Amino acid sequence: DSGVTQTPKHLITATGQRVTLRCSPRSGDLSVYWYQQSLDQGLQFLIHYYNGEERAKGNILERFSAQQFPDLHSELNLSSLELGDSALYFCASSVVLGGASGELFFGEGSRLTVL
Amino acid sequence: SQQGEEDPQALSIQEGENATMNCSYKTSINNLQWYRQNSGRGLVHLILIRSNEREKHSGRLRVTLDTSKKSSSLLITASRAADTASYFCATEGGLGGGSQGNLIFGKGTKLSVKP
């Protein structure tokens, strides 16, 4: 158990819909990262928050947004869903600003299926 | 975009044999990390090697880093069926490359260890 909690574990929805994925980082971790994993694109970095502030954006679509709340949990919002958004979405946390000083702790992921 | 690329994409061996996976990356790095992922599960950190280190051991794992060739290898000795998983290298961009603090993952090597 990494200590990172993601909900929901599975989500099935229709094209055009909007979903919210939630992540609770490990106790004390200030950094939260979101990754998308699909068969064709592999593991893609989406966005990084540190102590409530956005620190870096990766390959995140404009239809996607995220935020980190004062209690450090984070939410990833996916809107106007398309079939290609079907993927496994991971949240990871670390105690430091970046991965330079150590590892990322990953949650078990949220599997999104868009029909 | 991928920073690291693992080779081979898939590897099948018998229990007790050694497994070697390679990773090549493109830009200068602060460190390189290896992660393991059981099918459909979250990634688990295995080992981190800093740019000024050449070799590191952890149990049955041995990681080497050659910054002149921008490559790393992960050796798993005396493999077990339980080692069956995908293995990813990840790098954090240093000066001149990547998004500092954010790990960029390769596409992984899928290891199958047959009993």
Short mmCIF file of N, CA and C in Angstrom, two decimals, chain A residues 33 35 37 40-45 48 56 59 88 90 97-104 106-108 111, chain B residues 1-2 30-31 33 35 37 40-45 48 50 88 92 99-107:
data_model
loop_
_atom_site.label_atom_id
_atom_site.label_comp_id
_atom_site.label_asym_id
_atom_site.label_seq_id
_atom_site.Cartn_x
_atom_site.Cartn_y
_atom_site.Cartn_z
N TYR A 33 1.17 14.54 -8.56
CA TYR A 33 1.34 14.45 -10.01
C TYR A 33 0.19 13.62 -10.59
N TYR A 35 -0.79 11.34 -14.03
CA TYR A 35 -0.30 10.68 -15.24
C TYR A 35 -1.45 9.94 -15.91
N GLN A 37 -2.12 6.72 -18.55
CA GLN A 37 -1.49 5.56 -19.17
C GLN A 37 -2.45 4.90 -20.14
N ASP A 40 -1.37 2.95 -26.37
CA ASP A 40 -0.62 3.52 -27.48
C ASP A 40 0.33 4.64 -27.07
N GLN A 41 -0.01 5.37 -26.02
CA GLN A 41 0.82 6.52 -25.63
C GLN A 41 1.74 6.23 -24.44
N GLY A 42 1.55 5.10 -23.80
CA GLY A 42 2.37 4.83 -22.63
C GLY A 42 1.96 5.71 -21.46
N LEU A 43 2.91 5.98 -20.57
CA LEU A 43 2.64 6.76 -19.37
C LEU A 43 3.00 8.21 -19.64
N GLN A 44 1.98 9.06 -19.68
CA GLN A 44 2.18 10.46 -20.02
C GLN A 44 1.96 11.35 -18.81
N PHE A 45 2.91 12.22 -18.56
CA PHE A 45 2.79 13.19 -17.47
C PHE A 45 1.75 14.25 -17.86
N HIS A 48 1.46 18.77 -12.47
CA HIS A 48 2.09 18.66 -11.16
C HIS A 48 1.65 19.84 -10.29
N ALA A 56 3.88 22.51 -12.97
CA ALA A 56 4.27 22.15 -14.33
C ALA A 56 3.13 21.46 -15.03
N ASN A 59 1.54 16.87 -21.06
CA ASN A 59 0.65 16.67 -22.19
C ASN A 59 -0.81 16.67 -21.78
N LEU A 88 -5.96 4.59 -18.09
CA LEU A 88 -5.74 4.48 -16.65
C LEU A 88 -5.11 5.79 -16.20
N PHE A 90 -3.34 7.86 -13.24
CA PHE A 90 -2.62 7.67 -11.99
C PHE A 90 -2.35 9.00 -11.32
N LEU A 97 9.54 18.85 -3.70
CA LEU A 97 9.04 19.56 -4.87
C LEU A 97 9.15 18.71 -6.12
N GLY A 98 10.25 18.01 -6.22
CA GLY A 98 10.41 17.20 -7.43
C GLY A 98 10.87 15.81 -7.10
N GLY A 99 11.17 15.04 -8.12
CA GLY A 99 11.61 13.67 -7.91
C GLY A 99 13.10 13.57 -7.67
N ALA A 100 13.80 14.72 -7.65
CA ALA A 100 15.26 14.67 -7.56
C ALA A 100 15.73 14.01 -6.27
N SER A 101 15.01 14.21 -5.21
CA SER A 101 15.46 13.70 -3.93
C SER A 101 14.87 12.34 -3.60
N GLY A 102 14.02 11.83 -4.44
CA GLY A 102 13.45 10.55 -4.09
C GLY A 102 12.38 10.11 -5.04
N GLU A 103 11.61 9.16 -4.56
CA GLU A 103 10.68 8.45 -5.43
C GLU A 103 9.29 9.08 -5.40
N LEU A 104 8.55 8.67 -6.41
CA LEU A 104 7.12 8.98 -6.43
C LEU A 104 6.36 7.77 -5.91
N PHE A 106 2.82 5.97 -6.12
CA PHE A 106 1.67 5.95 -7.02
C PHE A 106 0.45 5.32 -6.36
N GLY A 107 -0.71 5.86 -6.70
CA GLY A 107 -1.95 5.20 -6.34
C GLY A 107 -2.22 4.05 -7.29
N GLU A 108 -3.33 3.36 -7.06
CA GLU A 108 -3.68 2.21 -7.88
C GLU A 108 -4.37 2.60 -9.19
N ARG A 111 -9.49 3.68 -13.61
CA ARG A 111 -9.64 3.22 -15.00
C ARG A 111 -10.89 3.84 -15.59
N SER B 1 6.01 13.61 -24.24
CA SER B 1 7.02 12.93 -25.04
C SER B 1 7.88 12.06 -24.14
N GLN B 2 8.37 10.94 -24.67
CA GLN B 2 9.17 10.01 -23.90
C GLN B 2 10.59 10.55 -23.76
N ASN B 30 19.46 14.47 -13.64
CA ASN B 30 19.91 14.53 -12.25
C ASN B 30 19.98 13.13 -11.67
N ASN B 31 19.00 12.33 -12.02
CA ASN B 31 18.99 10.94 -11.58
C ASN B 31 18.13 10.12 -12.53
N GLN B 33 15.50 6.68 -12.39
CA GLN B 33 14.79 5.76 -11.49
C GLN B 33 14.18 4.61 -12.28
N TYR B 35 11.05 1.75 -12.06
CA TYR B 35 9.79 1.42 -11.43
C TYR B 35 9.27 0.10 -12.00
N GLN B 37 5.62 -2.26 -12.52
CA GLN B 37 4.17 -2.19 -12.53
C GLN B 37 3.61 -3.58 -12.82
N GLY B 40 -2.04 -3.64 -14.62
CA GLY B 40 -3.19 -2.86 -14.20
C GLY B 40 -3.07 -2.23 -12.82
N ARG B 41 -1.90 -2.30 -12.22
CA ARG B 41 -1.72 -1.76 -10.87
C ARG B 41 -0.88 -0.50 -10.91
N GLY B 42 -0.71 0.12 -9.78
CA GLY B 42 0.12 1.31 -9.70
C GLY B 42 1.61 0.97 -9.80
N LEU B 43 2.40 1.98 -10.16
CA LEU B 43 3.84 1.77 -10.27
C LEU B 43 4.47 1.79 -8.88
N VAL B 44 5.51 0.98 -8.74
CA VAL B 44 6.23 0.89 -7.48
C VAL B 44 7.69 1.20 -7.74
N HIS B 45 8.23 2.10 -6.95
CA HIS B 45 9.62 2.50 -7.10
C HIS B 45 10.55 1.35 -6.71
N LEU B 48 16.79 4.22 -7.33
CA LEU B 48 17.18 5.51 -7.90
C LEU B 48 18.69 5.55 -7.98
N ARG B 50 21.84 8.20 -8.98
CA ARG B 50 22.13 9.60 -9.27
C ARG B 50 23.14 9.69 -10.42
N PHE B 88 9.82 0.11 -15.89
CA PHE B 88 9.96 1.41 -16.53
C PHE B 88 11.16 2.16 -15.96
N GLU B 92 14.34 12.58 -14.62
CA GLU B 92 13.94 13.95 -14.33
C GLU B 92 14.93 14.85 -15.02
N SER B 99 11.31 18.61 -17.74
CA SER B 99 10.57 19.48 -16.83
C SER B 99 11.06 19.16 -15.43
N GLN B 100 11.87 20.02 -14.87
CA GLN B 100 12.51 19.70 -13.60
C GLN B 100 11.50 19.33 -12.54
N GLY B 101 11.71 18.25 -11.93
CA GLY B 101 10.83 17.79 -10.86
C GLY B 101 9.79 16.81 -11.35
N ASN B 102 9.60 16.68 -12.64
CA ASN B 102 8.57 15.80 -13.14
C ASN B 102 9.21 14.61 -13.85
N LEU B 103 8.86 13.43 -13.40
CA LEU B 103 9.42 12.23 -13.99
C LEU B 103 8.79 11.94 -15.34
N ILE B 104 9.64 11.66 -16.30
CA ILE B 104 9.19 11.27 -17.63
C ILE B 104 9.54 9.79 -17.79
N PHE B 105 8.55 8.99 -18.13
CA PHE B 105 8.71 7.54 -18.18
C PHE B 105 8.88 7.04 -19.60
N GLY B 106 9.64 5.95 -19.74
CA GLY B 106 9.71 5.25 -20.99
C GLY B 106 8.48 4.38 -21.16
N LYS B 107 8.44 3.62 -22.25
CA LYS B 107 7.28 2.78 -22.53
C LYS B 107 7.35 1.42 -21.84
#
